[in-house]
Every structure is written in structure tokens, then in C-alpha cells.
Short mmCIF file of C-alpha atoms in Angstrom, two decimals:
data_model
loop_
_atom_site.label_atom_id
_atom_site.label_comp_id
_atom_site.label_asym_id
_atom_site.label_seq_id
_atom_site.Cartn_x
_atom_site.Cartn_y
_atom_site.Cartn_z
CA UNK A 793 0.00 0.00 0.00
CA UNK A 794 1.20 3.60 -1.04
CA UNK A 795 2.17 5.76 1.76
CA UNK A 796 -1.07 8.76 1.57
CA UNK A 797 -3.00 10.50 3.73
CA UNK A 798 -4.45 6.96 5.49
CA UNK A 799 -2.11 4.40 4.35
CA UNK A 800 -0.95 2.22 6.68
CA UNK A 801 2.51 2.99 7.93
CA UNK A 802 5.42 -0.01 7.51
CA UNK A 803 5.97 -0.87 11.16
CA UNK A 804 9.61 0.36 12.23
CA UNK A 805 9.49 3.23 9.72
CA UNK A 806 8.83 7.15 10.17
CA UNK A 807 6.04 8.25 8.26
CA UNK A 808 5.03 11.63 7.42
CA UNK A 809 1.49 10.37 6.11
CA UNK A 810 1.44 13.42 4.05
CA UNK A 811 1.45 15.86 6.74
CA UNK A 812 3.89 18.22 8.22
CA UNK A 813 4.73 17.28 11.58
CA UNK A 814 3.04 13.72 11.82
CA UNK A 815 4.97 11.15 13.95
CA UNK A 816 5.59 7.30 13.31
CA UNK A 817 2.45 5.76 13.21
CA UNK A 818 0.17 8.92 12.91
CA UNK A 819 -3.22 9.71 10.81
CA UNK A 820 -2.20 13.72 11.41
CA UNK A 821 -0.33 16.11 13.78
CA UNK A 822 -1.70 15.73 17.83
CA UNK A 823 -3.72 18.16 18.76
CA UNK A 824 -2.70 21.16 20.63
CA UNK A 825 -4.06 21.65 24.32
CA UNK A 826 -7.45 23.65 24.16
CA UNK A 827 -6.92 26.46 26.73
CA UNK A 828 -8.71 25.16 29.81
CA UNK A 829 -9.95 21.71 28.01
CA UNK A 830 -8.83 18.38 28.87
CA UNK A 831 -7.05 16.55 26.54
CA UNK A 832 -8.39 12.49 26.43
CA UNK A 833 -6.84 9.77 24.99
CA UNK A 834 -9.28 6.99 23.95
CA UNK A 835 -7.80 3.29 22.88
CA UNK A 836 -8.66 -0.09 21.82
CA UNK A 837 -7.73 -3.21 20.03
CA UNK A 838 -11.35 -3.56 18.39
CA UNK A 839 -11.89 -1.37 15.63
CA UNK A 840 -15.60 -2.40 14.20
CA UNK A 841 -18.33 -3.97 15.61
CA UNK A 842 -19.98 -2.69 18.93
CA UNK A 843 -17.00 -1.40 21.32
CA UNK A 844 -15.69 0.87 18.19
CA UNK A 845 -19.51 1.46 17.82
CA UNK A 846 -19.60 2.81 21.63
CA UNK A 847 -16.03 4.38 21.65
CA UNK A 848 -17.19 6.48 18.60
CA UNK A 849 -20.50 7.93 20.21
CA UNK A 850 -17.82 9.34 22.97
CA UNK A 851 -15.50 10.51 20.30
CA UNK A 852 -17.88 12.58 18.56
CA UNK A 853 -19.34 14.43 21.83
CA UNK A 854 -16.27 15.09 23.07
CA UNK A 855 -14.99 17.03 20.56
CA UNK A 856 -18.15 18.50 19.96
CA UNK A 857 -17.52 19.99 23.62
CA UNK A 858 -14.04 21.37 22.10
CA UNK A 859 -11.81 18.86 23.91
CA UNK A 860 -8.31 17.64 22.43
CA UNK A 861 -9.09 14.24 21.47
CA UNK A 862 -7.03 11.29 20.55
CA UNK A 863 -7.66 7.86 19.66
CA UNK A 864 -4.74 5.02 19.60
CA UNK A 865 -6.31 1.76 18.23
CA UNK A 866 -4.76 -1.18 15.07
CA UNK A 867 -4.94 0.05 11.60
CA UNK A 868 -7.21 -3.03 10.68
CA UNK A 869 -10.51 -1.77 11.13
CA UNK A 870 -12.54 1.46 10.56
CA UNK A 871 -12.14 2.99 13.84
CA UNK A 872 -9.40 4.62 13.16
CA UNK A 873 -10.64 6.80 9.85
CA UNK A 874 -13.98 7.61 11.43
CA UNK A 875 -12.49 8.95 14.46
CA UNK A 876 -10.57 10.99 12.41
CA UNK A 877 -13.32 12.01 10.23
CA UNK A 878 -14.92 13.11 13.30
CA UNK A 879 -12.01 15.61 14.72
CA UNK A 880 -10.08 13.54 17.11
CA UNK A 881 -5.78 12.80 16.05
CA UNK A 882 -5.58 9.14 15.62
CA UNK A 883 -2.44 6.87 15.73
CA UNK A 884 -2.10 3.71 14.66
CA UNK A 885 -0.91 0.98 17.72
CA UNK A 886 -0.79 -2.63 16.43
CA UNK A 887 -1.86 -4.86 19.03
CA UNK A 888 -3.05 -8.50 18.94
CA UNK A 889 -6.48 -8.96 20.23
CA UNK A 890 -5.46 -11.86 22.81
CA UNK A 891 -2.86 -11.73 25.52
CA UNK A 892 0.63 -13.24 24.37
CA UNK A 893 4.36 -12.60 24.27
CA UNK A 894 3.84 -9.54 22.53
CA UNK A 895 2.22 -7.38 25.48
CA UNK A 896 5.47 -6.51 27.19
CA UNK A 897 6.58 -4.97 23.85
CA UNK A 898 2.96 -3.38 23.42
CA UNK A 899 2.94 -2.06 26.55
CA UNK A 900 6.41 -0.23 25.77
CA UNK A 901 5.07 0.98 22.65
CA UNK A 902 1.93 2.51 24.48
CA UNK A 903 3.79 3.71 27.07
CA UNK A 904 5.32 5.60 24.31
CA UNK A 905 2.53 6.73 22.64
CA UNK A 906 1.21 8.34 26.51
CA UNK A 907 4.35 10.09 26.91
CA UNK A 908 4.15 11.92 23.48
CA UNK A 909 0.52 12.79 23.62
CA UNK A 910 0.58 14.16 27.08
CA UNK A 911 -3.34 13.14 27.55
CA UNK A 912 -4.97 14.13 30.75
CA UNK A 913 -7.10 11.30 31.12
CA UNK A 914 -6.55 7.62 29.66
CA UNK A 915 -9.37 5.90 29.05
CA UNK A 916 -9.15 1.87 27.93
CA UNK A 917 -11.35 0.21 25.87
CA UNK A 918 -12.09 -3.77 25.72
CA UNK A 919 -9.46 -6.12 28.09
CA UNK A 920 -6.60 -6.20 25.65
CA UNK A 921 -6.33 -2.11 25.79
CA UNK A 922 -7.32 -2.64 29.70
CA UNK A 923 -3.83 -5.08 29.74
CA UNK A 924 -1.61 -2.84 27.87
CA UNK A 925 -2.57 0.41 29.15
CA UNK A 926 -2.89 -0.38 32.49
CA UNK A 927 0.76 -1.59 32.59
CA UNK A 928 2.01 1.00 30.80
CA UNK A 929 0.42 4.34 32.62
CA UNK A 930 0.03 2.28 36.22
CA UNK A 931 -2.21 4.50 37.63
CA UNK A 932 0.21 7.50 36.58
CA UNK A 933 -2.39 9.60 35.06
CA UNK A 934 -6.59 9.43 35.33
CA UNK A 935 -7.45 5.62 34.06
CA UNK A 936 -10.86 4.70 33.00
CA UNK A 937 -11.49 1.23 32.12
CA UNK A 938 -14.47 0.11 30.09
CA UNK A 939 -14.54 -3.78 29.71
CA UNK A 940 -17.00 -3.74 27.18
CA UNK A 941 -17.42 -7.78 28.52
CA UNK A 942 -15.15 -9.44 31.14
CA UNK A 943 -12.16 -11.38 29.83
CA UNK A 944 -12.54 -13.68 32.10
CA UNK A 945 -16.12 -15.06 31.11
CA UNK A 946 -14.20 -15.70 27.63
CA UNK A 947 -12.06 -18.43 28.31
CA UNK A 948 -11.84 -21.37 30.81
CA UNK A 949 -9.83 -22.99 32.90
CA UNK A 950 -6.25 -21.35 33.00
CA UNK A 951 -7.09 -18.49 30.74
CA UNK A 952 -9.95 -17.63 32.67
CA UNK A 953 -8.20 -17.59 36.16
CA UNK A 954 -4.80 -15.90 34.94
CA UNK A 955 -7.50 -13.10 33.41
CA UNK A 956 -9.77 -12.80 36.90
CA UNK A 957 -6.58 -12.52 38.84
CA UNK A 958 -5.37 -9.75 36.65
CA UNK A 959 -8.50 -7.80 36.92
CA UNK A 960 -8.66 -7.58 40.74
CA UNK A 961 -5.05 -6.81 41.04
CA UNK A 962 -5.59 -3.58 37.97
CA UNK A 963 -7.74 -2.54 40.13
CA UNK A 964 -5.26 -0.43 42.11
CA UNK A 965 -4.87 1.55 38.49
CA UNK A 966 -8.12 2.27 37.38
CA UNK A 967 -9.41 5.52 38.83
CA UNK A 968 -13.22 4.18 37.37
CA UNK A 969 -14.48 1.13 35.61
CA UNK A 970 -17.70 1.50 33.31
CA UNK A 971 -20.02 -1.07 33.06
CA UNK A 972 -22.33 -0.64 30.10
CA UNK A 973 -25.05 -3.08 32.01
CA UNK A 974 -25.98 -3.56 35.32
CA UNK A 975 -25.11 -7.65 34.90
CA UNK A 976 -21.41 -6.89 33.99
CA UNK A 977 -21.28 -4.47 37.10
CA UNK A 978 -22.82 -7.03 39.49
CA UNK A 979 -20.45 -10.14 37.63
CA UNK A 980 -17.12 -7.92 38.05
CA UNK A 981 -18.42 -7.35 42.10
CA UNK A 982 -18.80 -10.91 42.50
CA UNK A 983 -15.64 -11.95 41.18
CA UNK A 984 -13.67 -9.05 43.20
CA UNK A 985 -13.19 -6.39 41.34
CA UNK A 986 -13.00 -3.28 43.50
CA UNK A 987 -12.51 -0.36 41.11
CA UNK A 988 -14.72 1.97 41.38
CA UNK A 989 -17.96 1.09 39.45
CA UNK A 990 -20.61 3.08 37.50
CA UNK A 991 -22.89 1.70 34.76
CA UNK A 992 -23.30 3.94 31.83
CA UNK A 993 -25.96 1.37 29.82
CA UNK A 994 -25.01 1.43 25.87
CA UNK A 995 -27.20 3.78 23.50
CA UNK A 996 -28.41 3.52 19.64
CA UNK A 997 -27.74 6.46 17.22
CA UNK A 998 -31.38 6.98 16.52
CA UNK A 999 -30.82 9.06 13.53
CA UNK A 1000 -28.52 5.88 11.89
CA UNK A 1001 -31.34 2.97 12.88
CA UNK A 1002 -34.74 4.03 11.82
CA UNK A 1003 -38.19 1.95 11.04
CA UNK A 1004 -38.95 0.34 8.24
CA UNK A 1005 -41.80 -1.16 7.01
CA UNK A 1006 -42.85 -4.44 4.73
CA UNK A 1007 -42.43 -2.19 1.34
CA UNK A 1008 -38.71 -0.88 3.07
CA UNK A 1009 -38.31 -4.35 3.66
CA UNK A 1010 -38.40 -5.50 -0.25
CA UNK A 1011 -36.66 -3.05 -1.71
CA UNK A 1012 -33.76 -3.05 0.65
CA UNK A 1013 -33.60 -6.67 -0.35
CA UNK A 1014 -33.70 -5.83 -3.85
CA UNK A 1015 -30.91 -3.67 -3.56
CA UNK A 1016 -28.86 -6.21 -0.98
CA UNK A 1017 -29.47 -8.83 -3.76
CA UNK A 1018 -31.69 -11.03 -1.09
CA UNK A 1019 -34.21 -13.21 -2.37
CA UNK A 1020 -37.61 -12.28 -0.92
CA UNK A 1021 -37.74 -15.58 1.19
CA UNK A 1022 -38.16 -15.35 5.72
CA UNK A 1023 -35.12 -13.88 6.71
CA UNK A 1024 -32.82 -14.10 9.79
CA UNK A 1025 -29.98 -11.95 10.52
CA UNK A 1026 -27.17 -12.65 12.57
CA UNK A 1027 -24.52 -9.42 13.20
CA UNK A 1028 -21.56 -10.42 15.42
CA UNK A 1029 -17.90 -11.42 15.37
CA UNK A 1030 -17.54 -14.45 13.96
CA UNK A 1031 -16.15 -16.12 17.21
CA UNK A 1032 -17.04 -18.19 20.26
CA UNK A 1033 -18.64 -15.40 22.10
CA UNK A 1034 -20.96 -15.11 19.42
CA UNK A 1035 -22.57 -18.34 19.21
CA UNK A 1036 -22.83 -18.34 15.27
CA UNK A 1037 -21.67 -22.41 15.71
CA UNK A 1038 -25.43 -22.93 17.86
CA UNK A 1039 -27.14 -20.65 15.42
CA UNK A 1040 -25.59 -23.02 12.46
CA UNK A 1041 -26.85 -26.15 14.82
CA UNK A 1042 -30.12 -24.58 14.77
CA UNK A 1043 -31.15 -24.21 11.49
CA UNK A 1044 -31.74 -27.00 9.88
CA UNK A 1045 -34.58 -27.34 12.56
CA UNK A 1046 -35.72 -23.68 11.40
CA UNK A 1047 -36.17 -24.95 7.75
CA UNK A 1048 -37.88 -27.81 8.81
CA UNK A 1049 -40.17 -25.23 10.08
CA UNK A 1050 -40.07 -22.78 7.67
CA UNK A 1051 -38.94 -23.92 3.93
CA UNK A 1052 -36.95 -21.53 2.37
CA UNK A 1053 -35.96 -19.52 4.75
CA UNK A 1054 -32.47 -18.13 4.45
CA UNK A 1055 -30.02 -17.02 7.08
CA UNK A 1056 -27.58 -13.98 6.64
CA UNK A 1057 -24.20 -13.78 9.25
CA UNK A 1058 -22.71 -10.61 8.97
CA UNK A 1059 -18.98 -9.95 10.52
CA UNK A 1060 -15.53 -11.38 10.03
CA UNK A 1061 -13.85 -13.67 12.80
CA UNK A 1062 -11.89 -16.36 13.90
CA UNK A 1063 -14.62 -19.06 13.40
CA UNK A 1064 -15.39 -17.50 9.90
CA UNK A 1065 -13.33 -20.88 8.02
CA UNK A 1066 -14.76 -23.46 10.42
CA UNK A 1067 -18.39 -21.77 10.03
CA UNK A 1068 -18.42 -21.67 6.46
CA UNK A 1069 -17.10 -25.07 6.45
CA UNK A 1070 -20.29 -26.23 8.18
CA UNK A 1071 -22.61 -24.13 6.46
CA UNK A 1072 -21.97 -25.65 2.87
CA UNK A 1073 -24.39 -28.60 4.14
CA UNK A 1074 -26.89 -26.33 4.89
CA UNK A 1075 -29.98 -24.51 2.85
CA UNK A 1076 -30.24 -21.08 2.69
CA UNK A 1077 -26.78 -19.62 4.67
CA UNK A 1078 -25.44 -16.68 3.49
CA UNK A 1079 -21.65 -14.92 4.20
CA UNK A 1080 -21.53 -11.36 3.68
CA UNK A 1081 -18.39 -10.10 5.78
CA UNK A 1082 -17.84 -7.08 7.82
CA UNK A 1083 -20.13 -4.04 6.16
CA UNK A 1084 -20.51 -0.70 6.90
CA UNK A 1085 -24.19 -0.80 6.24
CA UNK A 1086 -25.36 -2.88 8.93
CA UNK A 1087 -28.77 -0.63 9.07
CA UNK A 1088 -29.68 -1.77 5.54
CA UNK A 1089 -29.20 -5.63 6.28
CA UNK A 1090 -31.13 -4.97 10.01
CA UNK A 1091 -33.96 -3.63 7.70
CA UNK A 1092 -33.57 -6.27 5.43
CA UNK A 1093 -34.58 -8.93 8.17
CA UNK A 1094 -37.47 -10.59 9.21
CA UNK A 1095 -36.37 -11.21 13.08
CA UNK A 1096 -32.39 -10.51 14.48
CA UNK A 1097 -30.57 -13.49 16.04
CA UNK A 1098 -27.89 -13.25 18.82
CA UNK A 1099 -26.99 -16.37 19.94
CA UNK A 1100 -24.15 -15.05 22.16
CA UNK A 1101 -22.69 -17.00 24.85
CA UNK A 1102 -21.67 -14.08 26.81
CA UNK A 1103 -21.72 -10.43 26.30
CA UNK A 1104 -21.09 -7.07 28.60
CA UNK A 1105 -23.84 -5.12 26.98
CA UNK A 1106 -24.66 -5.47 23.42
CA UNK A 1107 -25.47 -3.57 20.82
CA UNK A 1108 -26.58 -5.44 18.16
CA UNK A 1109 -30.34 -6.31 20.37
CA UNK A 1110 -30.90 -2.39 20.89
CA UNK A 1111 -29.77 -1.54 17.22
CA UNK A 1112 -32.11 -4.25 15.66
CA UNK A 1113 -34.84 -2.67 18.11
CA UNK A 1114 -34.42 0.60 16.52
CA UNK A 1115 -34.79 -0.61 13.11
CA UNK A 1116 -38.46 -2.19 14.32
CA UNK A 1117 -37.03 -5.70 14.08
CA UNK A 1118 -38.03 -8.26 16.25
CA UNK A 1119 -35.13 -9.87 18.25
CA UNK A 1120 -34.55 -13.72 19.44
CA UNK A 1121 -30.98 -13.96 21.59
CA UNK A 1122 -29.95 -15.87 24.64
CA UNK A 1123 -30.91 -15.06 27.87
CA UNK A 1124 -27.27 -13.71 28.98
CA UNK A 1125 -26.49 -10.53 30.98
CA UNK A 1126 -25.88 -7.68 29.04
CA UNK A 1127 -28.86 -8.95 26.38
CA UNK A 1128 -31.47 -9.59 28.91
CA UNK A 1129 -31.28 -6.21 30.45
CA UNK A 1130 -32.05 -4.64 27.42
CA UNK A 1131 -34.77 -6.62 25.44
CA UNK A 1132 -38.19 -6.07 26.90
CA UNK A 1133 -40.54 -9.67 26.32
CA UNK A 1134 -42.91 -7.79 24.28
CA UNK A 1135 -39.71 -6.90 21.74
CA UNK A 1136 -38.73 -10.72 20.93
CA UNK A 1137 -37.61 -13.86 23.04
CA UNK A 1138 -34.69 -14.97 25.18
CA UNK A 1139 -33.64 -18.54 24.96
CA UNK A 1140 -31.88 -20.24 27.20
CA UNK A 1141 -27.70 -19.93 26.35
CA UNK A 1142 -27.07 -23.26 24.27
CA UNK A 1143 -30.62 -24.46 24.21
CA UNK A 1144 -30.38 -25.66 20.12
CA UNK A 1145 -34.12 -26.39 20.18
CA UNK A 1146 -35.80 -23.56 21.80
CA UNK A 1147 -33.20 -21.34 19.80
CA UNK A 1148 -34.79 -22.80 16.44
CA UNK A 1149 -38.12 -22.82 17.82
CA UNK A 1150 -38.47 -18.83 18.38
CA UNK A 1151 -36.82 -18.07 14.81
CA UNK A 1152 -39.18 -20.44 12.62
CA UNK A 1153 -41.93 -18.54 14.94
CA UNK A 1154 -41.26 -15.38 14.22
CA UNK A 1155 -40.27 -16.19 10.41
CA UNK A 1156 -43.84 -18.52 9.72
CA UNK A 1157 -45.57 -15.54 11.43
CA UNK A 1158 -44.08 -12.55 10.18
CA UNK A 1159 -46.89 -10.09 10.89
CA UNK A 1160 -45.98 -11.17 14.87
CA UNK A 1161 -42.51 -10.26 14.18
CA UNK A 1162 -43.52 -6.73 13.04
CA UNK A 1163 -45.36 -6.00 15.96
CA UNK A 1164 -42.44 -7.02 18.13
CA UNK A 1165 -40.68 -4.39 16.06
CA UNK A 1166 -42.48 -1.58 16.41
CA UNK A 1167 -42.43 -2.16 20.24
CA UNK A 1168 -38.72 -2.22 20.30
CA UNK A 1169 -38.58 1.02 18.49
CA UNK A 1170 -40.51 2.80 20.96
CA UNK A 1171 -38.61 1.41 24.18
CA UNK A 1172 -35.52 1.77 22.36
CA UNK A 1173 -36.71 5.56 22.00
CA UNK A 1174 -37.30 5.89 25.36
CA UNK A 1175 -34.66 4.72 27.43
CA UNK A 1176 -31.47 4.05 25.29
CA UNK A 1177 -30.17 7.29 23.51
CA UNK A 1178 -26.25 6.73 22.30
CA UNK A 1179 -26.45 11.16 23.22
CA UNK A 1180 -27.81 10.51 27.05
CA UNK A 1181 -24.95 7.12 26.93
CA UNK A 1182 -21.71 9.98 25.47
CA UNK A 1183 -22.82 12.71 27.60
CA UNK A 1184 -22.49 10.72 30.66
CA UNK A 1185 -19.13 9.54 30.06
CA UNK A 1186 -17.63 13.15 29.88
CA UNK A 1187 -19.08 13.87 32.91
CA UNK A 1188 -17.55 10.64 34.86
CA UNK A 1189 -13.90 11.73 32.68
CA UNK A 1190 -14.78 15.36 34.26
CA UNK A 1191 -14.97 13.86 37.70
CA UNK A 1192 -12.05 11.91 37.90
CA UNK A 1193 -10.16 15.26 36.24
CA UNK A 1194 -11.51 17.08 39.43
CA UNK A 1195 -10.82 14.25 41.75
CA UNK A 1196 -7.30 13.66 40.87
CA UNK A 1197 -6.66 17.17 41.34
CA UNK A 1198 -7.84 17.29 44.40
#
């Protein structure tokens, strides 16, 4: 790739980027100090789905309010060039997504980073920026830590342990942990965790995810090149903590149900070779990849699936309930919290049968799933704003500002 304005820089050489001033690494020049405005520095490993989702709705208010902005995440994703788009300095900080050898290095490199930027307040996103970051600045300078979902519900046995331990011993360095649910709060208190918590519950753009109706429906499936068959969407990581594998198990039990109905996964992942791999046996799967257009492929659906196996709060439930689709996902905190009965079903996690069960329901009886819709629309409306979600972040980063210099 050519070295321009958002190429990726070759790691171990200075690039410019084709700005005056830029340093390794760099999508522009930092910004300076506003007079009297404190200067954050946002990072994470993920760059798309819903923690870059999250991370950006606190991007864009912040600089709205005029503050110097920064955001430090892996050049593999679109964080990066929407923060930018949106007024914040970015720079690029490759970083596996799963603890390893490399995190000692990583954690020199971001220690790096901090030292250049000067930021006022650090603030971590997802467990591998919580690793790195929280070795590197060690309590140094304002630290908020946002899990986004525990590490340690991700693996098992070892992993899982070696993660816990490390997240009651961080402690000591983060100045405030954010919970975006109420179950990841009282999961992280249970495990001993004893950073200072506040829950700050996720939020939906509403001006991104809007209603559609049964004519919306077919002509966004025209243009998607869907067949006008019962539709499920899936929109996820294609990994364990997704459950894609038990939506896969489910299905041919849906199209028992339902024939002809066809099942869309949208994301990239780990599991993406295995999952294709078992979806060339079954009817009516469909791969589409990471897209920047999820709204168009929620209003494309007929009911949402998320059969996740664990999650801290997610988006995906409150975004399908702003496009007035019906939702079916696994009764798991940071889903349950957030999807009303009257907006779908939860299924128990791993439950193959009553997971195909509510699908084929809600795809044999799609004036049902419509209604479900329109219900999640309006609670969606009323009680999970992204604005309320970003406004209340800058006012815990305030706080901790104040507190440390106090």
C-alpha cells in the first residue's frame, strides 16, 4: 500500500502520512491543548463492531464539547478513519487482540505513545487495551477502564483464572471502571473487582437505525441482492462469544419449520473458516463479511438473532430494536437487560431447540414479528439514547479530572 493521507505505515518506519509534523504511526499532527480543556486519549484493540460502535458515540461528543481528542487503536478496522473524520488525532498501535508474548513490547510501545501525547485522562477500551494500558500508565495519570465484557467469562480454565486474577489486582490503576449493564457491574463485584464502578448502559444512534416497514423491507432486499424468502440476521464477530456455531446447529430445525428460509451472518472472525465449512451442508446460509451498512441488512430482516454465549452489553439487540425488528438472543447478561418480552424472546444460552423454535416462529408468522418491532422502536426511544450514553461519560472523565486534582 502507497504511503497517503491513510495508508498504513510499515511498522519500524517514520512516516510523514502526508502531513507536516506527523509522527511514526500517525493519521495527522496531535492536537494542541485547548486552553482550559482536557485533553483524552481513547484506545482499543477492536476497531468495528460494537466497542468501536460505543467508543465512537464518545468521540464525537467530546470534541463537539471542544476537547483535544485522541484515539490510539490497530490500523485493521474502521475505527481509526472515522475517528478521524470526526475531529479527534488518531495513531495507529498494532496490538493483537489476545494476551501473548507480545504485550510486554505493546505495553512499551503505548507507554510511548502516553508520553508523546501528554493526555490528561486515559481511558481503555475492551481487556486487551485494559492489559496494555494499564501496565504501561500504572495508575500514573486518570485511568478509565471500560470492559465492554469481562475477559474472564471468555475463556476457561487457565485463561480464565490468569485473566480474573489480573483484573482484581488492575484494580489499584483504574481511577473508574464502566459497566455498560448492570449484569457486567454485578459479575465484576462478584468476582472481586474493587474499582470503582458506574454503569453507563449502551445507547443507539437513533438518527442511523430508523423503522422500516414491509415495502422498506423488499426493496432493501432488492438492492442487498436477497431473495424475498423469511429472513434471519445474525450481526456479530464471527467467534465463540458469538454463538454463530449454535445458530448453524439450529437451522436446519428452522427450515424444517419454515422452507426456504435463508439465514444472513454478517462480521468477520476467527470461526469464519470453520463456520463456512459447516454451512456448505446447509440450505439457505449466506456470508456477507464485515459491512458498513449494517442498518440496511437490520432492515432487510425478518427477526435478528444473537446467539451469544456471553456479552457485557450489546449492541446489536438495541440496534435491531431501533430498526423495528423483532429480536430472538440468549438469555445472557448484558442482552437480557435490554430486550423487553414484548420486543422478541430470550432462549436459554445453548438451548439448540428452543433457539430454532423462536426463529421459525417469528419467520412462519411474520406479521408477529412486526409488531415485536415496532415495540422495540418505541422502548428503544425511550430509554437508550447513544447522546444521554456519550454525555455521561464526559461527565464521569470530568470527575475523575476534578478528583485527581484534588
Amino acid at each position: 500500500m502507497g504511503q497517503g493521507p491513510l495508508a498504513r505505515p510499515r511498522p519500524g518506519r517514520r512516516a510523514r502520512l502526508g502531513r507536516p509534523g506527523a509522527r511514526r504511526g500517525e493519521l495527522s499532527p496531535p492536537p494542541r491543548r485547548p486552553h482550559g480543556r482536557p485533553r483524552i486519549l481513547h484506545a482499543s484493540v477492536p476497531t468495528s463492531e460494537g466497542t468501536a460502535v460505543a467508543l465512537m458515540g464518545y468521540v464525537r461528543e467530546q470534541v463537539a464539547r471542544g476537547w483535544g481528542v485522541s484515539v490510539v487503536c490497530p490500523s485493521d478496522g474502521w475505527l481509526g478513519f472515522e475517528a478521524r473524520a470526526a475531529g479527534a488525532h488518531v495513531q495507529w498501535f498494532d496490538a493483537t487482540r489476545e494476551p501473548g508474548r507480545s504485550a510486554l513490547s505493546e505495553t512499551r510501545r503505548f507507554a510511548r505513545i502516553v508520553d508523546d501525547l501528554d493526555p490528561d485522562l486515559v481511558h481503555l477500551h475492551s481487556s486487551k487495551a485494559g492489559l496494555v494500558g494499564r501496565l504501561a500508565v500504572r495508575g500514573r495519570r486518570p485511568t478509565l477502564f471500560q470492559p465492554h465484557g469481562w475477559s474472564f467469562l471468555a475463556g476457561s480454565g487457565l485463561t480464565s483464572k490468569a485473566a480474573l486474577r489480573w483484573e482484581r489486582f488492575a484494580s489499584r490503576w483504574t481511577g473508574q471502571l464502566v459497566c455498560v449493564g448492570e449484569g457486567e457491574a454485578d459479575v465484576g463485584r462478584r468476582h472481586g473487582v474493587t474499582a470503582p464502578f458506574a454503569v453507563v448502559p449502551n445507547g443507539v444512534d437513533l438518527e442511523k437505525f430508523t423503522v422500516r416497514g414491509p415495502v422498506d423491507r423488499v426493496l432493501t432486499r432488492v438492492e442487498l441482492g436477497i431473495d424475498e424468502a423469511p429472513t434471519a440476521v445474525c450481526v456479530g464477530r464471527l467467534s465463540p462469544q458469538k454463538g454463530q456455531h449454535l445458530l448453524l446447529r439450529a437451522w436446519p430445525k428452522v427450515t424444517a419449520r419454515v422452507p426456504g428460509a435463508q439465514l444472513v451472518l454478517v462480521g468477520d472472525g476467527p470461526d469464519e473458516a470453520e463456520l463456512r465449512a459447516r454451512a456448505r451442508s446447509l440450505e439457505g446460509v449466506r456470508f456477507v463479511g464485515v459491512r458498513t451498512d449494517v442498518p440496511r441488512w437490520l432492515a432487510a430482516a425478518n427477526v435478528v438473532v444473537l446467539p451469544s454465549a456471553y456479552e457485557g452489553a450489546a449492541l446489536a439487540p438495541m440496534e435491531a430494536m431501533a430498526s423495528g425488528r423483532s429480536v430472538v438472543a440468549t438469555r445472557v447478561e448484558g442482552i437480557q437487560e435490554s430486550l423487553p418480552f414484548e420486543c422478541g424472546e430470550l432462549v436459554a444460552p445453548g438451548d439448540v431447540d428452543a433457539l430454532a423454535r423462536a426463529v421459525a416462529l417469528r419467520l412462519s408468522r411474520p406479521a408477529l414479528a412486526d409488531l415485536e418491532g415496532r415495540r422495540g422502536h418505541v422502548h428503544v426511544q425511550k430509554h437508550r439514547d447513544a447522546a444521554t450514553a456519550a454525555r455521561t461519560v464526559s461527565q464521569l472523565s470530568l470527575s475523575l479530572l476534578a478528583a485527581q486534582r484534588r
